[in-house]
């Protein structure tokens, strides 16, 4: 299992891509096209929002699990785009139980943010929240409903009924016309039918036959609707436990949980961010790290690594390993700061991630300073290729969080990875089993 352990955008796609080569299947279990993974393969850039990036390996089983919310327009465009570039999509499987993002979810996401004004969450406006809300309210439209015109129409009518008031400003929007919407979604149904499957039993079969399955998380732990910085969160659970629900497996099916974290921190959208650097240094990190969203193009907020939050994420996900990405972005800074506790408004020191929203909003980071390095590390492939200060930085993070680091990313390319000894051992283990 690969999960993000900050506020998303940690570089999970690259780690999944590396492991997918050795796996039989890749499964997404939550989120939707609010996610965006960028993969650079042989100089070509691929951007994924819904389809697991493992699709770049011909014939690999790539599952969109029941816990994902699917915008079928985006999904069909993604399939078409891949096929136009010669990518074989025959390994794609879509859960019949996954919920669909409907045109009214997009409108409601926009309207909700506008209504919140200054208090807005800064959602990706992809309709994610309203879709999960309908799922919980049992008014959702699922993938399987695309295959039956009568049922589809009935369910759309039932879903629209309680929204009449909030949708009134969009009364003239053609996308809300029942007939048009039904026709459009039936067309998606025809397009997607060949991929629709009972993905839960498909994953059971793989696991029962001792195949290697990768569960690919989207977003990150601090955006989790239960355990993140509520209400500045997404509407699903990006923590590792959610894979059981969102893909239909049991906790004991998961052997390893790798958390992906950047060597620093970024956040898009609003909400508390104790180590944020709202200054020249933050801008430098943004530029060097190319910190602009894959999905929305928004500039990401940047800051020093937050080990209080990372230790919290390690516990909540029961991480067995950490993958640290973008270590190269820190090259050239004289001193590096790592946050090891917070100071509250009234002076109290917090060593654990505060559960209370007001405390977190006022938390001031307490830093330890570590020496930086000036060398370009883009060519490093083993730990011994790294400058001593970079190795010390990684060791500090690993010891503080209490989780071994398996790899460090040293550049955007697929090969720009330093596998640590722990990483090599971990890779060897499943192959030997
Ligand atoms: P939503 O998921 O579109 O509802 O957005 C809720 C919050 O999660 C906003 O702060 C978004 O910026 C953030 N968010 C959602 N998906 C991602 C992601 O993939 N990476 C980073 N932030 C995300």
XYZ file of C-alpha atoms and ligand atoms in Angstrom:
456
model
C 0.000 0.000 0.000
C 1.262 3.423 -0.966
C -0.247 6.414 0.819
C 0.509 10.114 0.992
C 1.441 11.231 4.499
C 1.270 15.014 4.123
C -1.331 17.126 2.292
C -1.149 15.296 -1.024
C 1.164 15.839 -3.993
C 3.945 13.908 -2.274
C 4.985 12.114 -5.439
C 3.050 8.889 -4.858
C 2.679 8.381 -8.603
C 6.393 7.948 -9.077
C 6.685 5.437 -6.227
C 3.677 3.480 -7.471
C 5.148 3.517 -10.944
C 8.421 2.049 -9.666
C 6.651 -0.731 -7.786
C 3.988 -1.381 -10.415
C 6.601 -2.888 -12.664
C 6.986 -5.734 -10.162
C 3.303 -6.029 -9.263
C 0.393 -7.844 -10.872
C -2.205 -5.182 -10.206
C -2.608 -1.605 -9.038
C -5.805 -0.615 -7.241
C -7.151 2.837 -6.422
C -9.502 2.921 -3.437
C -10.598 6.529 -2.732
C -10.720 10.044 -4.095
C -11.410 10.914 -7.677
C -10.094 13.256 -10.302
C -9.139 15.742 -7.590
C -5.928 13.699 -7.701
C -3.262 14.180 -10.303
C -0.229 12.003 -10.795
C 2.523 12.927 -13.188
C 4.726 10.198 -14.603
C 7.717 10.887 -16.808
C 8.512 7.864 -18.943
C 11.260 7.936 -21.593
C 11.047 11.714 -21.694
C 7.269 11.626 -22.212
C 5.016 13.163 -19.586
C 1.768 11.435 -18.613
C -0.782 12.973 -16.291
C -3.298 10.712 -14.578
C -6.344 11.706 -12.616
C -8.326 8.475 -12.307
C -6.603 5.574 -14.013
C -3.805 4.015 -11.934
C -0.460 4.908 -13.479
C 0.373 1.190 -13.713
C -1.578 1.253 -16.988
C 1.686 2.202 -18.716
C 2.784 -1.420 -18.321
C 1.030 -3.345 -21.097
C -1.801 -5.556 -19.892
C -1.259 -4.761 -16.180
C -4.484 -5.021 -14.200
C -5.443 -1.516 -13.067
C -8.469 -1.251 -10.836
C -10.634 1.730 -9.985
C -12.178 0.448 -6.767
C -15.614 0.972 -5.262
C -14.357 3.723 -2.951
C -13.381 6.008 -5.818
C -15.760 8.658 -7.168
C -15.676 8.720 -10.943
C -16.402 11.547 -13.324
C -17.128 9.449 -16.425
C -16.394 12.354 -18.746
C -12.888 12.638 -17.324
C -12.417 8.869 -17.314
C -13.447 8.391 -20.943
C -11.200 11.294 -21.963
C -8.327 9.738 -20.039
C -8.874 6.380 -21.776
C -9.062 8.077 -25.194
C -5.903 10.084 -24.485
C -3.953 6.984 -23.523
C -5.157 5.044 -26.530
C -4.273 7.898 -28.859
C -0.719 7.618 -27.532
C -0.664 3.892 -28.168
C -1.127 2.775 -24.546
C -2.961 -0.544 -24.118
C -5.888 0.012 -21.731
C -7.240 -3.534 -21.776
C -6.105 -4.132 -18.182
C -8.425 -1.460 -16.784
C -11.244 -2.599 -14.482
C -13.858 -0.295 -12.997
C -15.904 -1.231 -9.949
C -19.608 -1.471 -10.711
C -20.176 -0.089 -7.199
C -18.119 3.079 -7.557
C -20.125 6.300 -7.390
C -20.387 8.744 -10.264
C -19.783 12.446 -10.250
C -22.792 14.055 -11.909
C -23.081 17.514 -13.519
C -24.951 18.799 -10.460
C -22.064 17.773 -8.185
C -19.752 20.084 -10.097
C -22.208 22.963 -9.869
C -22.778 22.376 -6.155
C -19.027 22.241 -5.461
C -18.602 25.643 -7.171
C -21.643 27.119 -5.475
C -20.571 25.800 -2.050
C -17.154 27.398 -2.327
C -18.577 30.687 -3.563
C -21.034 30.735 -0.687
C -18.234 30.178 1.843
C -16.403 33.233 0.475
C -13.359 33.957 2.616
C -13.910 30.724 4.535
C -13.698 28.545 1.459
C -11.831 25.249 1.548
C -10.137 25.733 -1.793
C -11.494 22.497 -3.233
C -10.440 21.326 -6.674
C -14.063 22.024 -7.755
C -14.321 18.610 -9.330
C -17.537 17.742 -7.482
C -15.827 15.386 -5.055
C -17.507 16.563 -1.831
C -21.087 16.675 -3.182
C -20.641 13.222 -4.732
C -19.478 11.631 -1.473
C -22.310 13.499 0.294
C -24.847 11.855 -2.019
C -23.213 8.491 -1.440
C -23.676 8.901 2.328
C -27.218 10.172 1.804
C -27.943 7.085 -0.321
C -28.776 9.247 -3.296
C -25.699 8.336 -5.296
C -25.607 7.110 -8.890
C -23.263 4.168 -9.314
C -21.353 2.824 -12.291
C -23.739 -0.122 -12.594
C -26.673 2.296 -13.004
C -25.205 3.413 -16.335
C -26.268 0.117 -17.836
C -30.006 0.485 -17.263
C -31.815 3.496 -18.683
C -34.919 3.169 -16.493
C -32.997 2.846 -13.261
C -30.634 5.646 -14.226
C -33.468 8.064 -14.913
C -35.244 7.138 -11.687
C -32.142 7.586 -9.593
C -31.208 10.916 -11.163
C -34.744 12.184 -10.521
C -34.543 11.087 -6.873
C -31.107 12.675 -6.452
C -32.223 15.988 -7.943
C -35.373 16.308 -5.852
C -33.815 17.420 -2.513
C -31.387 19.708 -4.366
C -34.049 21.771 -6.097
C -33.484 24.823 -3.939
C -29.701 24.834 -4.117
C -29.771 24.192 -7.873
C -32.284 26.958 -8.582
C -29.584 29.431 -9.715
C -28.637 26.878 -12.391
C -32.182 26.264 -13.609
C -31.209 27.186 -17.166
C -28.031 25.117 -17.225
C -28.493 22.609 -20.073
C -26.358 19.995 -18.316
C -29.105 19.663 -15.676
C -31.833 18.688 -18.119
C -32.942 15.174 -17.112
C -33.162 13.888 -20.658
C -29.804 15.344 -21.729
C -28.100 14.082 -18.591
C -29.513 10.579 -18.945
C -28.494 10.384 -22.590
C -24.999 11.648 -21.842
C -24.496 9.164 -19.008
C -25.899 6.247 -21.011
C -23.296 7.043 -23.653
C -20.595 6.863 -21.015
C -22.076 3.548 -19.945
C -21.660 2.147 -23.452
C -18.100 3.414 -23.594
C -17.128 2.010 -20.206
C -19.106 -1.232 -20.224
C -16.174 -3.377 -21.334
C -14.194 -2.302 -18.243
C -16.933 -2.649 -15.607
C -16.367 -5.554 -13.226
C -16.798 -6.991 -9.748
C -13.423 -5.607 -8.742
C -13.594 -6.847 -5.151
C -13.608 -10.508 -6.124
C -11.036 -9.769 -8.806
C -8.669 -8.457 -6.099
C -9.485 -11.442 -3.827
C -8.531 -13.817 -6.644
C -5.225 -12.059 -7.143
C -4.440 -12.114 -3.411
C -5.561 -15.719 -2.986
C -3.168 -16.669 -5.776
C -0.340 -14.858 -3.951
C -0.113 -12.169 -6.578
C 1.341 -8.783 -5.695
C -1.267 -6.065 -5.501
C -0.469 -2.401 -4.961
C -3.082 -0.182 -3.380
C -2.555 3.367 -4.585
C -3.737 6.117 -2.260
C -4.691 9.586 -3.435
C -4.383 12.890 -1.542
C -2.727 12.541 1.871
C -3.287 11.760 5.551
C -3.702 15.394 6.616
C -6.521 15.753 4.068
C -8.384 12.780 5.566
C -11.982 13.649 6.422
C -11.699 11.962 9.844
C -8.049 12.365 10.745
C -6.925 15.431 8.798
C -7.288 19.156 9.356
C -11.114 19.195 9.167
C -12.919 21.034 7.602
C -9.964 21.813 5.315
C -9.863 18.281 4.015
C -11.123 16.195 1.154
C -14.315 14.140 1.481
C -12.732 10.686 1.607
C -10.247 8.795 3.760
C -6.772 8.755 2.213
C -5.358 6.785 5.174
C -4.253 3.190 4.715
C -7.218 1.731 6.596
C -9.531 3.045 3.910
C -8.190 0.626 1.343
C -10.056 -2.152 3.075
C -13.352 -0.359 2.562
C -12.564 1.242 -0.780
C -11.315 -1.947 -2.402
C -13.081 -4.620 -0.352
C -10.163 -6.412 1.283
C -9.440 -7.096 4.959
C -6.728 -5.483 7.113
C -4.755 -8.705 7.088
C -4.479 -8.594 3.315
C -2.050 -5.690 3.587
C 1.587 -6.684 4.121
C 3.365 -3.370 3.781
C 2.339 0.251 4.029
C 4.679 2.790 2.496
C 4.127 6.449 3.282
C 5.302 8.978 0.736
C 6.479 12.380 1.999
C 8.335 15.208 0.373
C 11.634 16.301 1.952
C 9.697 19.496 2.704
C 5.920 20.130 2.791
C 3.376 21.581 0.382
C -0.315 22.235 0.618
C -2.872 23.428 -1.922
C -6.082 24.989 -0.736
C -6.824 26.576 2.604
C -6.261 25.344 6.142
C -3.636 25.243 8.867
C -0.030 24.618 7.871
C 2.264 25.221 10.859
C 5.601 25.109 8.993
C 4.485 27.268 6.075
C 7.118 29.630 4.662
C 5.197 32.614 3.453
C 8.336 34.386 2.299
C 11.230 34.430 -0.171
C 12.494 31.055 1.045
C 9.068 29.507 0.439
C 9.031 31.015 -3.045
C 12.470 29.545 -3.722
C 11.230 26.082 -2.767
C 8.115 26.573 -4.935
C 10.174 27.503 -7.976
C 12.840 24.858 -7.523
C 10.320 22.152 -6.779
C 7.925 23.214 -9.555
C 5.179 23.363 -6.948
C 2.166 24.075 -9.115
C -0.822 21.711 -9.088
C -1.206 18.898 -11.622
C -4.993 19.142 -11.432
C -5.689 22.841 -11.038
C -2.357 24.551 -11.815
C -2.587 26.420 -8.510
C 0.642 27.537 -6.801
C 1.237 25.277 -3.823
C 2.003 26.658 -0.377
C 5.440 25.493 0.779
C 7.235 24.944 4.084
C 9.793 22.963 6.053
C 9.258 19.305 6.839
C 6.922 18.783 9.792
C 7.984 15.764 11.819
C 5.189 16.141 14.380
C 2.651 15.657 11.610
C 4.734 12.963 9.963
C 4.976 10.908 13.157
C 1.204 11.207 13.532
C 0.745 10.024 9.952
C 3.165 7.147 10.514
C 1.069 5.907 13.417
C -2.329 6.326 11.868
C -1.300 4.482 8.713
C 0.874 1.927 10.565
C 3.660 2.731 8.134
C 6.254 0.057 7.562
C 8.380 2.369 5.433
C 8.839 5.950 4.349
C 9.679 7.144 0.846
C 11.117 10.669 0.810
C 10.695 12.483 -2.482
C 12.274 15.621 -3.931
C 15.343 15.591 -1.693
C 17.196 17.364 -4.530
C 15.002 20.449 -4.097
C 16.727 21.090 -0.752
C 20.213 21.206 -2.317
C 21.835 24.600 -1.955
C 20.271 25.742 1.318
C 22.877 26.492 4.021
C 20.700 25.376 6.905
C 17.641 23.152 6.897
C 14.860 23.385 9.426
C 12.906 20.385 10.699
C 9.884 20.906 12.918
C 10.022 18.701 16.016
C 7.265 20.261 18.171
C 4.704 23.059 18.158
C 4.285 25.946 20.559
C 0.658 26.770 21.328
C -0.864 30.228 21.668
C -0.375 30.232 25.439
C 3.141 28.871 25.326
C 2.416 25.171 25.795
C 4.606 22.809 23.823
C 2.952 20.096 21.731
C 4.907 16.994 20.840
C 1.872 15.237 19.387
C -0.359 16.461 16.562
C -3.109 18.510 18.283
C -6.614 17.165 17.799
C -8.209 20.566 18.376
C -8.660 22.800 15.355
C -8.055 26.062 17.233
C -4.804 24.782 18.710
C -3.541 23.699 15.305
C -4.483 27.032 13.732
C -2.243 28.844 16.221
C 0.547 26.266 16.447
C 3.990 27.766 15.919
C 6.665 25.370 14.733
C 9.701 24.691 16.895
C 12.663 23.796 14.747
C 15.921 21.971 14.928
C 18.473 23.165 12.422
C 20.477 20.738 10.361
C 23.335 21.529 8.001
C 22.470 21.709 4.311
C 24.512 20.586 1.307
C 25.427 22.365 -1.872
C 26.138 19.443 -4.202
C 23.813 18.520 -7.056
C 22.491 15.086 -6.030
C 20.574 14.298 -9.241
C 23.057 11.594 -10.201
C 23.123 9.852 -6.803
C 21.864 6.263 -6.907
C 23.090 4.814 -3.615
C 23.237 6.249 -0.131
C 27.016 6.565 -0.376
C 26.608 8.855 -3.416
C 24.784 11.369 -1.204
C 26.629 14.112 0.699
C 26.976 13.383 4.413
C 24.543 16.216 5.274
C 21.834 14.679 3.040
C 22.315 11.272 4.664
C 22.150 12.883 8.089
C 18.948 14.662 7.118
C 17.330 11.385 6.098
C 18.578 9.636 9.236
C 17.158 12.407 11.435
C 13.735 12.106 9.794
C 13.691 8.326 9.982
C 14.776 8.197 13.634
C 12.345 10.895 14.726
C 9.409 9.275 12.968
C 10.502 5.755 13.893
C 10.102 4.315 10.403
C 12.856 3.177 8.010
C 13.342 5.128 4.812
C 13.305 2.885 1.750
C 14.049 5.418 -0.934
C 14.777 9.049 -1.623
C 13.859 10.833 -4.834
C 16.673 12.963 -6.275
C 15.033 14.282 -9.459
C 11.935 13.985 -11.614
C 13.191 11.140 -13.813
C 12.154 7.581 -13.133
C 15.743 6.489 -12.537
C 16.504 9.380 -10.187
C 16.074 7.321 -7.036
C 18.347 6.359 -4.196
C 17.284 3.016 -2.769
C 18.487 2.667 0.818
C 19.618 -0.651 2.237
C 16.201 -0.990 3.906
C 14.599 -0.390 0.530
C 16.625 -3.025 -1.243
C 15.835 -5.560 1.480
C 12.178 -4.764 1.278
C 12.140 -5.163 -2.492
C 13.946 -8.480 -2.272
C 11.494 -9.870 0.298
C 8.317 -10.248 -1.779
C 10.313 -11.597 -4.717
C 11.788 -14.306 -2.510
C 8.430 -15.234 -0.948
P -11.621 18.402 -2.861
O -10.985 17.077 -2.656
O -11.637 18.846 -4.289
O -12.961 18.517 -2.224
O -10.703 19.505 -2.115
C -10.573 19.535 -0.699
C -9.161 19.885 -0.301
O -8.281 18.834 -0.660
C -8.599 21.140 -0.978
O -7.732 21.802 -0.076
C -7.802 20.573 -2.136
O -6.789 21.450 -2.559
C -7.237 19.323 -1.498
N -6.921 18.255 -2.456
C -7.774 17.414 -3.073
N -7.120 16.557 -3.851
C -5.820 16.846 -3.730
C -4.635 16.271 -4.271
O -4.646 15.296 -5.024
N -3.479 16.856 -3.899
C -3.417 17.887 -3.048
N -4.497 18.443 -2.502
C -5.682 17.928 -2.836
